[in-house]
Structure formats: structure tokens, C-alpha cells
């Protein structure tokens, strides 16, 4: 894939999702998820934003573009991104039904379409969205663009000549280090950084910054769902609440009742 | 007239992981899930030794391996190339992988290449095209029907029994992994060296949370685990605070475990943690707060300070 930007001026594109806030204990009512609750930037996308802004502060990246795909309220998400340091933003907007039915492969295809214009040198996204828990978009975008991926990044170093990035990845039994040529997609994991809070001045500034709004139906992506949700329910509650008075009783119960030790 | 009693069976494949300890527990669970789709499962794996190990897994009737260096170290781009190539001749109807860093890195990229919408962490199989999975940290359970011709998914290990690892005898064949992706290089693997049991295969897990107050107290969790011959787990909070390595994290964005015994020390039981351990057979919670969420799912809740109760428990076992 040819790079349009000069190696000396890297552009970071950050995917940020306006997701149900992680503190909300989501409820199922009438066979539907109650979604009219507080939303905020997906926590792993906050980490991705922080990574991009740190690269900009180090002079490695010259421009950070934040992209969100969501309903009208999702513009909040890119406003936050801009208050954290994104230079500009894109809001791909759809009505609630379109957004509810959006599948991860379609999300990736939208990003791939935007890449035609954005020409990101590095795509930074959270490793998973904590609402759908699919953990797909970064890998899919890399696959669609036929570029390398560095998933579950706990460490990230851009080469001096900006031709590649070394990613230290979280894997099941420790870490793995890979070196991937740019452009690449990197998915960000918990330990990559500690996201900053925006300050009031930047929040106010971000309110006045323009947002490039695009309608999801204008992008020429087939949004026909490949999956159908047949049933939505709350999980079976595990019975618990058993109590023991002290360590001796615990040991007794574990040995003789549960036969666990 | 004979009516088909079930949908035509397809061809089911599992992308398998084998390490120094053998076939990974998550892979054994993925095979188990695969056998619910078809009693003949093809395993795809890296290396001849791994192929020999996979050939002995119950349910696996065919093993395809590549000896190419490009797919060593779970390199996702090259694995995707390998499987995309295989798909042309094998025409799998279902491609499953364990829900591990490997499976999660390969399956979605494969979805992009094969233009198929995958599902992550399936917890139940209902026929050839319908699967259960959880969302919102397991607070919502969804039954999803897939419409793509080739169906891709990762398997939630804790939801499926592990297939026996020593009762099969599959045919083994070799294939080329195809072109290595230029621009993607493996540099190194840093495995957390530990003589403690694997978190995902241990029958006993002792986990610690912020109730342990300080990293200097973590040895209490280690000692209890050692006494019981169990593995050590941790909450996201203590991993985030860098008390312990990240591969100990149990929960929505860490590992999902289902041991026979799970002892939660100083853990409040946030949804995000619970989703990673709620399938444990017996749950013990040690917490000063009798109303902590973990207490409502614990079989045995001990309202006590973990800093005194945990060493006491270790001493008396």
C-alpha cells in the first residue's frame, strides 16, 4: 500500500466509540437491552487517544484525527477526543436503528472507506468495545486494507525513520514483541498508558471546533446485517449468599460439603 | 418421503494452539464446541509436533499443519494467509478458534478476508447457524443467527468441557502456509516463567483484588495458591496498578476461568470481574464488606479482612 503522507509527517487516526458507560450495570427489559443510559468514550479508546496524543507531543505524529461512528449524540465522543488533543474529527452518523444493527465488519469497512481520504499512517483503536465485547474492528480494518496489525499493545515505539512500529503485545502467557511496517493498525490494551483528563480550557475549545459529519448511508457500504439477534435475555443469576463464620468453618465446608479440597 | 431431520452438515475446522505443555485447554474446549457442529473436526496447526499432539484429541479426524516459519509464534497476518489459502480447497463451513490472544487476532482478520461477520466468545451452540454469546460484560445474553456461508467464531473456553487429549488418531497432512506478509516481523516472546499452574487449566484459583491493600501483601495470595496447588488470578484493578503481571487478569477483558474452586481475596465482585469467574464450581469470597457484590454469588462468603483471614487459611490447611 502506497503511503501518501511524507514519512516526516505522520498522521494518527484514532477510532473512538460512544459506548454505554462501563459503570452501568446494563439491564434487559422486555427482551431488549436498556440503552438509554449514560454513555462515554470506550475506556480502551481513551487509551488509544492517549497513545496518539503522546506521539504528537513527542513530535512523531503531526496530526491526530478522531473518528466515531454512532448516533447523533456520539458527537460528544469526538468533542472529548478533540479536548484531549485530536486536531480534527469525523462523525459518521446514523439513526438509532442503523447504529443498533451495525456489525463490526461494517464498522471496519467504514474505516477502510475513510482511509481513502484520511490516509492514516497509524490507526489506533481500543482492543475491544466494552459493550459488544467483540474485539474485532482493528484486526478487520488491517485485513481489509491488507496492512499489518499489532493487537493488544502494552508498549508502542515508532522507528526513527517512521517506517515501522514495534509493538509489545499482551498474550496469554506473557508478552510478544512484533515489528510492523506502517501503515498499520494497533489495538490498545490496558497497560499501554494512563489516559489524561481533559482540562476545562480544552473542553471549551473543543466545543467550538468543527466536526466533519457524514451520513452513514452516504458512504456506499452495504449495511445489510449478516447476523440476526433471535433472543436477548439476562443471564441466569448464580445462587450465592452462603456465609461462613470463620476460617475453621470455611475449611470444614470446603472439605466436607463442597469436597473442593 | 424421507425428510432431513437436521440441516446439512458442513465441514468444521479449529485453528489450534499447542505449546510446550501440550494442546492448550482453550483449544480442547474449542474442539469440544466444534464437535457439536460435526463429529468430524479438522484441526489446523503450526508444526509437525503440534500436529501429532492434535491428532490425539477426541473429535479431531484430520489435522493439517504447516512447517513454514511464517506461522510460528502465532503471527496473525501469516495465519490469515494460511487459512485463506486452505479455505479455497477445503471449503470449511465453520472456522473456530479458542478465545485467546491468537484466536482473537486471527479470526476477525480472517472475517475481513473472507467477507464474513464473526462472533466472539460463543458460549453455546444451537444447530449449524445459531450461537449464544454474552455482551456488556456478560450482563446480556444473546442468541445470534449467522447468515454467512462460512461462519467464523472464537469459543469461550469456560463454557465447553475440554475434549480428551489422548484418545484420537487423526490423519495428518502437510500444507504450505503461503506467502509471509511483508512488513510483519516477530521479534521475541517473553513468557511469564512460572512453576505455578496455568490459570486457564487449574482446578483451583486463588485471586486477589484491591482488598489486599498493598502489593507487599500479595505474597499472601501466592502462599494460599501454593498451599492448594492452584493458580493465581487478579482483578483488573491490581493489574492496572502493576502489582502483578497482566496475564493474571481474570474478567471481561482478561481471562475467563471456570475452576472447581475459586477463592476471591479482597475482591468486591464488579461485573467485569464476575463475568470471568462466575462459572466456577465453588466460589469462596473473603471480604470485609458483607454487601459486596461478590457475596451474592459466593457459595461460602467469609466477612473478614483478607489480610488476616488469608494467612490464617493458609496456615490451617
Coordinates of C-alpha atoms in Angstrom, one line a residue:
Chain A
X1 CA 0.0 0.0 0.0
X2 CA 1.5 3.4 -1.1
X3 CA 1.7 6.0 1.6
X4 CA 0.5 9.4 0.6
X5 CA 1.9 11.3 3.6
X6 CA 5.5 12.1 3.8
X7 CA 7.3 10.0 6.3
X8 CA 8.3 13.1 8.2
X9 CA 4.6 14.0 8.9
X10 CA 2.7 11.1 10.3
X11 CA -1.0 11.1 10.8
X12 CA -2.6 9.1 13.5
X13 CA -6.3 8.2 13.1
X14 CA -8.0 7.1 16.3
X15 CA -11.2 5.2 16.4
X16 CA -13.4 6.2 19.4
X17 CA -16.7 4.7 20.3
X18 CA -19.5 6.3 22.2
X19 CA -20.4 3.3 24.3
X20 CA -22.6 2.6 27.3
X21 CA -20.5 3.7 30.3
X22 CA -18.6 0.9 31.9
X23 CA -20.0 1.6 35.4
X24 CA -23.6 1.0 34.2
X25 CA -25.0 -2.4 35.1
X26 CA -26.9 -3.0 31.9
X27 CA -30.5 -4.3 32.2
X28 CA -32.6 -6.4 29.9
X29 CA -36.3 -5.3 29.9
X30 CA -38.9 -6.8 27.6
X31 CA -36.3 -8.7 25.7
X32 CA -34.3 -5.6 24.9
X33 CA -31.2 -4.0 26.3
X34 CA -32.0 -0.8 28.1
X35 CA -29.6 1.5 26.3
X36 CA -31.0 4.9 27.3
X37 CA -28.3 5.2 29.9
X38 CA -25.1 7.2 30.3
X39 CA -22.6 6.8 27.5
X40 CA -18.9 7.7 27.4
X41 CA -15.8 7.0 25.4
X42 CA -15.0 3.3 25.4
X43 CA -12.2 3.1 28.0
X44 CA -9.8 1.3 25.7
X45 CA -10.3 4.0 23.1
X46 CA -9.3 6.6 25.8
X47 CA -6.0 4.6 25.9
X48 CA -5.8 4.8 22.1
X49 CA -6.4 8.6 22.2
X50 CA -3.7 9.0 24.9
X51 CA -1.2 7.0 22.8
X52 CA -1.9 9.2 19.8
X53 CA -1.6 12.5 21.8
X54 CA 1.7 11.2 23.3
X55 CA 3.1 10.6 19.8
X56 CA 2.1 14.1 18.8
X57 CA 3.7 15.6 21.9
X58 CA 6.9 13.7 21.1
X59 CA 6.8 15.2 17.6
X60 CA 6.4 11.8 15.9
X61 CA 2.9 12.4 14.8
X62 CA 1.9 15.8 13.3
X63 CA -1.8 15.3 13.2
X64 CA -4.4 13.3 15.2
X65 CA -7.8 12.6 13.6
X66 CA -10.5 11.2 15.8
X67 CA -13.3 9.2 14.2
X68 CA -16.6 8.0 15.7
X69 CA -19.5 6.1 14.2
X70 CA -22.7 6.5 16.1
X71 CA -26.0 8.2 16.6
X72 CA -26.4 12.0 16.8
X73 CA -25.2 12.0 20.5
X74 CA -22.0 10.3 19.5
X75 CA -20.6 13.7 18.5
X76 CA -19.9 14.1 22.2
X77 CA -17.2 11.4 21.8
X78 CA -15.2 13.3 19.2
X79 CA -15.6 16.5 21.2
X80 CA -13.9 14.7 24.1
X81 CA -11.3 13.4 21.7
X82 CA -10.6 17.0 20.5
X83 CA -10.4 18.2 24.1
X84 CA -7.7 15.6 24.6
X85 CA -5.7 16.7 21.6
X86 CA -7.3 15.5 18.4
X87 CA -6.7 18.1 15.7
X88 CA -9.8 17.3 13.8
X89 CA -12.6 14.8 13.9
X90 CA -15.1 12.8 11.8
X91 CA -18.5 11.8 13.0
X92 CA -20.2 9.2 10.8
X93 CA -23.8 9.5 11.9
X94 CA -26.7 7.1 11.6
X95 CA -30.2 6.8 13.1
X96 CA -30.6 4.7 16.2
X97 CA -31.8 1.6 14.3
X98 CA -28.9 1.8 11.8
X99 CA -26.4 2.1 14.7
X100 CA -28.1 -0.7 16.7
X101 CA -27.8 -3.1 13.7
X102 CA -24.3 -2.1 12.9
X103 CA -21.9 -5.0 12.8
X104 CA -18.2 -4.9 13.4
X105 CA -17.3 -5.9 9.8
X106 CA -19.4 -2.9 8.6
X107 CA -17.6 -0.6 11.1
X108 CA -14.3 -1.8 9.7
X109 CA -15.5 -1.2 6.1
X110 CA -16.5 2.3 7.0
X111 CA -13.0 3.0 8.4
X112 CA -11.5 1.4 5.3
X113 CA -13.6 3.7 3.2
X114 CA -12.5 6.7 5.3
X115 CA -8.9 5.6 4.8
X116 CA -9.2 6.6 1.1
X117 CA -9.3 10.3 2.3
X118 CA -7.6 10.1 5.7
X119 CA -4.6 8.1 4.7
X120 CA -3.7 7.4 8.3
X121 CA -0.1 6.2 8.9
X122 CA -1.1 4.6 12.1
X123 CA -4.6 3.6 13.2
X124 CA -5.1 3.4 16.9
X125 CA -8.1 1.8 18.5
X126 CA -9.1 0.3 21.8
X127 CA -8.7 -3.5 21.8
X128 CA -12.4 -4.1 22.4
X129 CA -15.6 -2.2 22.9
X130 CA -16.9 -2.9 26.4
X131 CA -20.5 -3.0 25.1
X132 CA -20.4 -5.6 22.4
X133 CA -17.2 -7.2 23.6
X134 CA -16.5 -8.4 20.1
X135 CA -12.8 -7.3 19.9
X136 CA -12.9 -7.2 16.0
X137 CA -12.5 -3.8 14.4
X138 CA -8.8 -3.2 14.5
X139 CA -8.0 -6.7 13.1
X140 CA -10.7 -6.3 10.4
X141 CA -9.5 -2.9 9.3
X142 CA -6.0 -4.2 8.9
X143 CA -7.3 -7.2 6.9
X144 CA -9.4 -5.0 4.6
X145 CA -6.5 -2.6 4.0
X146 CA -4.1 -5.6 3.7
X147 CA -1.8 -3.9 6.2
X148 CA -0.1 -5.3 9.4
X149 CA -1.7 -5.3 12.8
X150 CA -0.3 -5.0 16.3
X151 CA -3.0 -6.2 18.7
X152 CA -3.3 -5.8 22.5
X153 CA -0.5 -3.3 22.6
X154 CA 1.1 -2.7 26.1
X155 CA 4.0 -0.9 24.5
X156 CA 4.5 1.1 21.3
X157 CA 7.7 2.5 19.8
X158 CA 7.8 4.2 16.4
X159 CA 11.0 3.7 14.5
X160 CA 13.2 6.8 14.0
X161 CA 12.6 6.7 10.2
X162 CA 8.8 6.3 10.9
X163 CA 8.7 3.3 8.5
X164 CA 7.6 0.8 11.2
X165 CA 6.4 0.5 14.7
X166 CA 7.5 -2.0 17.4
X167 CA 4.6 -3.3 19.4
X168 CA 4.9 -5.1 22.7
X169 CA 1.7 -7.2 22.8
X170 CA -0.2 -8.8 25.7
X171 CA -0.5 -12.5 25.0
X172 CA -1.9 -15.3 27.2
X173 CA 1.3 -16.3 28.9
X174 CA 3.2 -13.1 28.9
X175 CA 4.3 -10.7 26.1
X176 CA 5.2 -10.8 22.5
X177 CA 7.1 -8.2 20.6
X178 CA 6.5 -7.6 16.9
X179 CA 7.7 -5.0 14.4
X180 CA 5.2 -4.0 11.8
X181 CA 5.6 -1.6 8.9
X182 CA 3.5 1.5 8.6
X183 CA 0.7 2.0 7.8
X184 CA -0.6 -0.4 10.4
X185 CA -3.4 -0.8 12.8
X186 CA -2.6 -1.0 16.5
X187 CA -5.2 -2.1 19.1
X188 CA -4.5 -0.7 22.6
X189 CA -4.6 -2.7 25.8
X190 CA -4.9 -1.7 29.4
X191 CA -1.2 -1.2 30.3
X192 CA -0.3 0.9 27.3
X193 CA -0.7 4.2 29.2
X194 CA -2.9 6.0 31.7
X195 CA -5.2 8.4 29.9
X196 CA -5.2 12.0 30.9
X197 CA -8.3 14.0 31.8
X198 CA -9.1 16.9 29.6
X199 CA -8.8 20.4 31.1
X200 CA -11.6 22.9 31.1
X201 CA -9.9 25.2 28.6
X202 CA -9.5 22.4 26.1
X203 CA -13.1 21.2 26.7
X204 CA -14.4 24.7 25.9
X205 CA -12.1 25.0 22.9
X206 CA -13.3 21.6 21.5
X207 CA -16.9 22.8 21.7
X208 CA -16.1 25.4 19.0
X209 CA -14.1 23.1 16.7
X210 CA -15.7 21.9 13.5
X211 CA -16.7 18.3 13.2
X212 CA -16.8 16.7 9.7
X213 CA -20.2 15.0 9.8
X214 CA -21.0 12.3 7.3
X215 CA -24.2 10.3 7.0
X216 CA -23.6 6.5 7.2
X217 CA -25.9 5.9 4.3
X218 CA -23.8 8.1 2.0
X219 CA -20.7 6.0 2.3
X220 CA -21.7 3.3 -0.1
X221 CA -21.2 0.5 2.4
X222 CA -23.7 -2.4 2.3
X223 CA -25.3 -2.3 5.8
X224 CA -27.4 -5.5 5.3
X225 CA -26.9 -7.4 8.5
X226 CA -25.1 -10.8 8.3
X227 CA -26.4 -11.8 11.8
X228 CA -29.8 -11.7 13.4
X229 CA -30.3 -11.5 17.1
X230 CA -33.0 -14.0 17.9
X231 CA -33.2 -13.5 21.6
X232 CA -31.9 -11.2 24.3
X233 CA -32.0 -12.2 27.9
X234 CA -30.5 -11.6 31.3
X235 CA -28.0 -14.2 32.4
X236 CA -29.2 -16.8 34.9
X237 CA -28.3 -15.5 38.3
X238 CA -25.9 -17.7 40.1
X239 CA -27.2 -18.7 43.6
X240 CA -24.9 -17.5 46.3
X241 CA -25.0 -15.7 49.6
X242 CA -23.8 -18.6 51.6
X243 CA -21.9 -17.5 54.7
X244 CA -19.3 -19.0 57.0
X245 CA -18.5 -17.5 60.4
X246 CA -14.7 -18.1 60.4
X247 CA -11.8 -19.8 58.7
X248 CA -12.4 -23.0 60.5
X249 CA -15.9 -23.3 59.2
X250 CA -14.7 -22.4 55.7
X251 CA -12.2 -25.2 55.8
X252 CA -14.8 -27.6 57.1
X253 CA -17.3 -26.7 54.5
X254 CA -14.8 -26.9 51.7
X255 CA -13.6 -30.3 52.8
X256 CA -16.8 -32.0 53.7
X257 CA -19.6 -30.2 51.9
X258 CA -18.1 -28.9 48.7
X259 CA -15.4 -31.5 48.6
X260 CA -13.3 -28.9 46.9
X261 CA -10.1 -29.5 48.9
Chain B
X1 CA -40.6 -39.4 1.7
X2 CA -37.6 -39.0 3.9
X3 CA -37.3 -35.6 5.5
X4 CA -33.9 -34.3 6.6
X5 CA -34.0 -34.2 10.4
X6 CA -31.2 -31.7 10.6
X7 CA -29.5 -29.2 8.4
X8 CA -26.9 -30.5 6.1
X9 CA -23.6 -30.9 7.9
X10 CA -20.8 -28.8 6.8
X11 CA -17.0 -29.0 7.3
X12 CA -15.7 -27.8 10.6
X13 CA -12.3 -26.6 11.4
X14 CA -10.5 -25.5 14.5
X15 CA -7.4 -23.2 14.5
X16 CA -5.4 -24.9 17.2
X17 CA -2.8 -23.9 19.6
X18 CA -0.2 -26.3 21.1
X19 CA 2.6 -25.1 23.4
X20 CA 5.3 -26.7 25.4
X21 CA 2.7 -28.1 27.8
X22 CA 0.7 -29.6 25.0
X23 CA -2.7 -28.7 23.4
X24 CA -3.9 -25.6 25.2
X25 CA -7.0 -26.1 27.4
X26 CA -8.8 -23.4 25.4
X27 CA -8.1 -25.3 22.2
X28 CA -9.6 -28.5 23.8
X29 CA -12.7 -26.5 24.6
X30 CA -12.9 -25.2 21.0
X31 CA -12.7 -28.7 19.7
X32 CA -15.5 -29.7 22.0
X33 CA -17.6 -26.9 20.7
X34 CA -16.7 -27.9 17.1
X35 CA -17.9 -31.5 17.7
X36 CA -21.3 -30.1 18.4
X37 CA -21.4 -28.9 14.8
X38 CA -19.9 -32.0 13.3
X39 CA -18.4 -35.2 14.7
X40 CA -15.5 -34.8 12.3
X41 CA -13.3 -31.9 13.0
X42 CA -10.3 -30.7 11.1
X43 CA -7.6 -29.1 13.2
X44 CA -5.2 -26.6 11.7
X45 CA -1.9 -26.1 13.5
X46 CA 1.7 -24.9 13.2
X47 CA 4.4 -27.5 13.1
X48 CA 4.6 -31.3 12.9
X49 CA 5.0 -31.9 16.7
X50 CA 1.8 -29.9 17.3
X51 CA 0.1 -31.8 14.5
X52 CA 0.9 -35.1 16.3
X53 CA -0.5 -33.7 19.6
X54 CA -3.7 -32.5 17.8
X55 CA -4.2 -35.9 16.1
X56 CA -4.8 -37.5 19.5
X57 CA -7.6 -35.1 20.5
X58 CA -11.1 -36.7 20.6
X59 CA -13.2 -35.4 17.8
X60 CA -10.3 -34.4 15.6
X61 CA -10.3 -36.6 12.5
X62 CA -8.0 -34.6 10.3
X63 CA -5.0 -32.4 11.1
X64 CA -3.5 -30.0 8.6
X65 CA -0.2 -28.5 9.6
X66 CA 2.4 -26.2 8.0
X67 CA 6.0 -26.4 8.9
X68 CA 6.6 -22.9 7.5
X69 CA 8.3 -20.5 9.9
X70 CA 6.0 -17.7 8.9
X71 CA 3.1 -19.1 11.1
X72 CA 5.3 -19.7 14.1
X73 CA 4.7 -17.5 17.1
X74 CA 1.0 -17.1 16.2
X75 CA 1.7 -14.4 13.6
X76 CA -1.8 -13.3 12.7
X77 CA -1.2 -11.9 9.2
X78 CA 0.5 -15.1 8.1
X79 CA -2.0 -17.3 9.8
X80 CA -4.8 -15.4 7.9
X81 CA -2.9 -16.0 4.7
X82 CA -2.6 -19.7 5.5
X83 CA -6.2 -20.3 6.4
X84 CA -7.5 -18.2 3.4
X85 CA -5.4 -20.4 1.2
X86 CA -6.7 -23.6 2.8
X87 CA -10.3 -22.3 2.6
X88 CA -10.0 -22.4 -1.3
X89 CA -9.5 -26.2 -1.3
X90 CA -11.2 -27.2 2.0
X91 CA -14.3 -25.0 1.8
X92 CA -14.9 -25.1 5.5
X93 CA -18.4 -24.2 6.7
X94 CA -17.3 -23.2 10.1
X95 CA -13.9 -22.0 11.4
X96 CA -13.5 -21.9 15.1
X97 CA -10.6 -20.7 17.3
X98 CA -10.0 -20.6 21.0
X99 CA -10.8 -17.2 22.5
X100 CA -7.2 -16.4 23.2
X101 CA -4.8 -13.7 22.0
X102 CA -4.2 -15.9 19.0
X103 CA -7.8 -16.7 18.2
X104 CA -8.9 -13.1 18.7
X105 CA -6.1 -11.8 16.5
X106 CA -6.7 -14.2 13.6
X107 CA -10.5 -14.7 13.4
X108 CA -11.5 -11.1 12.8
X109 CA -8.8 -10.5 10.2
X110 CA -10.0 -13.7 8.5
X111 CA -13.5 -12.4 8.7
X112 CA -12.4 -9.3 6.7
X113 CA -10.6 -11.5 4.1
X114 CA -13.5 -14.0 3.7
X115 CA -16.1 -11.2 4.0
X116 CA -17.8 -13.0 6.9
X117 CA -19.1 -11.5 10.2
X118 CA -17.5 -13.4 13.1
X119 CA -18.8 -13.9 16.6
X120 CA -16.5 -13.7 19.6
X121 CA -16.7 -15.9 22.7
X122 CA -19.6 -18.2 21.8
X123 CA -20.9 -19.9 24.9
X124 CA -23.4 -22.4 23.4
X125 CA -24.1 -24.0 20.0
X126 CA -27.7 -24.3 18.8
X127 CA -27.6 -26.1 15.4
X128 CA -25.4 -25.1 12.5
X129 CA -26.0 -21.4 12.4
X130 CA -27.2 -20.2 15.8
X131 CA -25.0 -19.4 18.8
X132 CA -25.2 -17.8 22.2
X133 CA -22.7 -15.1 23.3
X134 CA -22.6 -12.6 26.1
X135 CA -22.3 -8.8 25.7
X136 CA -22.0 -5.9 28.2
X137 CA -19.5 -7.9 30.4
X138 CA -21.9 -10.9 30.4
X139 CA -24.8 -8.9 31.7
X140 CA -26.7 -9.6 28.5
X141 CA -27.1 -13.0 26.8
X142 CA -27.8 -13.0 23.1
X143 CA -28.8 -15.8 20.8
X144 CA -27.5 -14.9 17.3
X145 CA -28.1 -16.5 14.0
X146 CA -25.3 -16.2 11.4
X147 CA -26.1 -15.9 7.7
X148 CA -22.7 -16.0 6.0
X149 CA -21.8 -19.2 4.1
X150 CA -18.6 -19.6 6.2
X151 CA -19.1 -19.0 9.8
X152 CA -16.2 -17.8 12.0
X153 CA -16.1 -17.6 15.7
X154 CA -14.0 -17.8 18.8
X155 CA -15.0 -20.1 21.6
X156 CA -15.4 -19.2 25.3
X157 CA -13.3 -21.9 26.9
X158 CA -15.1 -21.9 30.2
X159 CA -18.4 -22.8 28.6
X160 CA -17.3 -26.1 27.0
X161 CA -15.8 -29.2 28.5
X162 CA -12.3 -29.9 27.3
X163 CA -12.1 -32.7 24.7
X164 CA -10.0 -35.6 25.8
X165 CA -6.4 -35.1 24.6
X166 CA -5.3 -38.7 24.4
X167 CA -8.0 -40.6 22.6
X168 CA -7.9 -39.7 19.0
X169 CA -5.9 -40.8 15.9
X170 CA -6.5 -38.4 13.1
X171 CA -4.8 -38.4 9.7
X172 CA -2.2 -35.7 9.4
X173 CA -1.3 -33.8 6.2
X174 CA 1.1 -31.0 5.5
X175 CA 0.3 -27.8 3.6
X176 CA 2.1 -24.6 2.7
X177 CA 1.3 -21.5 4.7
X178 CA 1.6 -19.4 1.6
X179 CA 3.3 -16.0 1.3
X180 CA 4.6 -14.5 4.5
X181 CA 3.2 -10.9 4.9
X182 CA 6.0 -8.5 4.2
X183 CA 6.3 -5.9 6.9
X184 CA 5.2 -8.1 9.8
X185 CA 8.1 -9.5 11.8
X186 CA 8.2 -11.5 15.0
X187 CA 10.8 -10.1 17.4
X188 CA 10.5 -12.0 20.7
X189 CA 8.3 -13.8 23.1
X190 CA 8.6 -13.1 26.8
X191 CA 6.8 -15.8 28.6
X192 CA 6.0 -15.3 32.3
X193 CA 8.1 -18.0 33.7
X194 CA 6.2 -19.7 36.4
X195 CA 6.1 -23.1 38.0
X196 CA 2.6 -22.3 39.2
X197 CA -0.3 -24.0 37.3
X198 CA -1.8 -22.3 34.3
X199 CA -4.7 -20.0 35.1
X200 CA -6.9 -21.5 32.4
X201 CA -6.4 -25.1 33.2
X202 CA -6.0 -25.0 37.0
X203 CA -8.7 -26.7 39.1
X204 CA -8.1 -24.2 41.9
X205 CA -7.6 -20.5 41.5
X206 CA -6.8 -18.0 44.3
X207 CA -7.4 -14.5 43.2
X208 CA -6.6 -11.1 44.8
X209 CA -8.1 -7.7 44.5
X210 CA -7.7 -4.2 45.9
X211 CA -8.8 -5.6 49.3
X212 CA -5.2 -6.9 49.6
X213 CA -4.4 -3.2 50.1
X214 CA -0.8 -3.1 49.1
X215 CA 1.5 -5.1 46.7
X216 CA 3.6 -6.0 49.7
X217 CA 0.6 -8.2 50.8
X218 CA 0.4 -10.1 47.6
X219 CA 2.6 -12.9 48.9
X220 CA -0.5 -14.0 51.0
X221 CA -2.4 -14.8 47.8
X222 CA 0.7 -16.6 46.3
X223 CA 1.1 -18.6 49.5
X224 CA -2.5 -19.8 49.6
X225 CA -2.4 -20.7 46.0
X226 CA 0.9 -22.6 46.5
X227 CA -0.6 -24.5 49.5
X228 CA -3.6 -25.6 47.5
X229 CA -1.6 -26.3 44.3
X230 CA -3.6 -23.7 42.5
X231 CA -3.1 -20.9 40.1
X232 CA -3.1 -17.2 40.9
X233 CA -5.5 -14.7 39.4
X234 CA -6.1 -11.0 39.8
X235 CA -8.6 -8.3 39.2
X236 CA -8.1 -5.6 36.6
X237 CA -7.5 -3.0 39.3
X238 CA -4.4 -4.7 40.7
X239 CA -3.1 -5.4 37.2
X240 CA -3.7 -1.8 36.3
X241 CA -1.8 -0.7 39.4
X242 CA 1.0 -3.0 38.3
X243 CA 1.0 -5.2 41.4
X244 CA 1.1 -8.3 39.2
X245 CA 1.7 -9.2 35.5
X246 CA -1.3 -8.7 33.2
X247 CA -1.6 -12.4 32.2
X248 CA -3.1 -13.0 35.7
X249 CA -6.1 -10.8 35.0
X250 CA -9.5 -12.5 35.2
X251 CA -12.5 -10.9 33.8
X252 CA -14.3 -9.3 30.8
X253 CA -11.1 -8.0 29.2
X254 CA -8.8 -10.7 30.7
X255 CA -9.1 -14.4 31.1
X256 CA -12.3 -16.4 31.6
X257 CA -11.8 -19.3 34.0
X258 CA -14.1 -22.0 35.5
X259 CA -12.1 -23.9 38.0
X260 CA -13.5 -26.3 40.6
X261 CA -12.7 -23.8 43.3
X262 CA -12.3 -20.0 43.1
X263 CA -11.2 -18.1 46.2
X264 CA -11.7 -14.4 45.8
X265 CA -9.5 -12.5 48.3
X266 CA -10.3 -8.8 48.9
X267 CA -12.3 -8.7 45.7
X268 CA -15.6 -6.7 45.6
X269 CA -17.1 -8.5 42.6
X270 CA -17.5 -5.9 39.9
X271 CA -19.5 -7.1 36.9
X272 CA -16.4 -7.0 34.8
X273 CA -14.5 -9.4 37.1
X274 CA -17.5 -11.7 37.8
X275 CA -18.1 -12.4 34.1
X276 CA -14.6 -14.0 34.1
X277 CA -15.2 -16.5 37.0
X278 CA -18.9 -17.0 37.6
X279 CA -18.8 -20.5 36.1
X280 CA -16.5 -21.7 38.8
X281 CA -17.9 -24.8 40.6
X282 CA -17.4 -23.5 44.1
X283 CA -16.8 -19.8 44.9
X284 CA -15.3 -18.5 48.2
X285 CA -15.3 -14.8 48.9
X286 CA -13.2 -13.2 51.7
X287 CA -14.2 -9.5 52.1
X288 CA -14.8 -7.1 54.9
X289 CA -17.9 -5.9 53.2
X290 CA -20.8 -8.3 53.7
X291 CA -22.8 -6.5 51.0
X292 CA -20.0 -6.7 48.4
X293 CA -21.5 -8.0 45.1
X294 CA -19.2 -11.0 45.2
X295 CA -21.0 -12.2 48.3
X296 CA -24.2 -12.7 46.3
X297 CA -22.6 -15.2 44.0
X298 CA -20.3 -16.9 46.6
X299 CA -21.1 -20.3 47.9
X300 CA -19.1 -19.5 51.0
X301 CA -18.7 -15.9 52.0
X302 CA -16.4 -15.0 54.9
X303 CA -16.8 -11.5 56.1
X304 CA -13.3 -10.8 57.3
X305 CA -10.2 -8.9 56.5
X306 CA -8.4 -10.8 53.8
X307 CA -5.0 -9.7 55.3
X308 CA -5.7 -11.8 58.4
X309 CA -8.1 -14.5 57.0
X310 CA -5.9 -15.5 54.0
X311 CA -2.8 -16.2 56.0
X312 CA -4.9 -18.0 58.7
X313 CA -6.5 -20.1 56.0
X314 CA -3.1 -21.0 54.5
X315 CA -1.7 -21.9 58.0
X316 CA -4.6 -24.1 58.9
X317 CA -4.8 -26.1 55.6

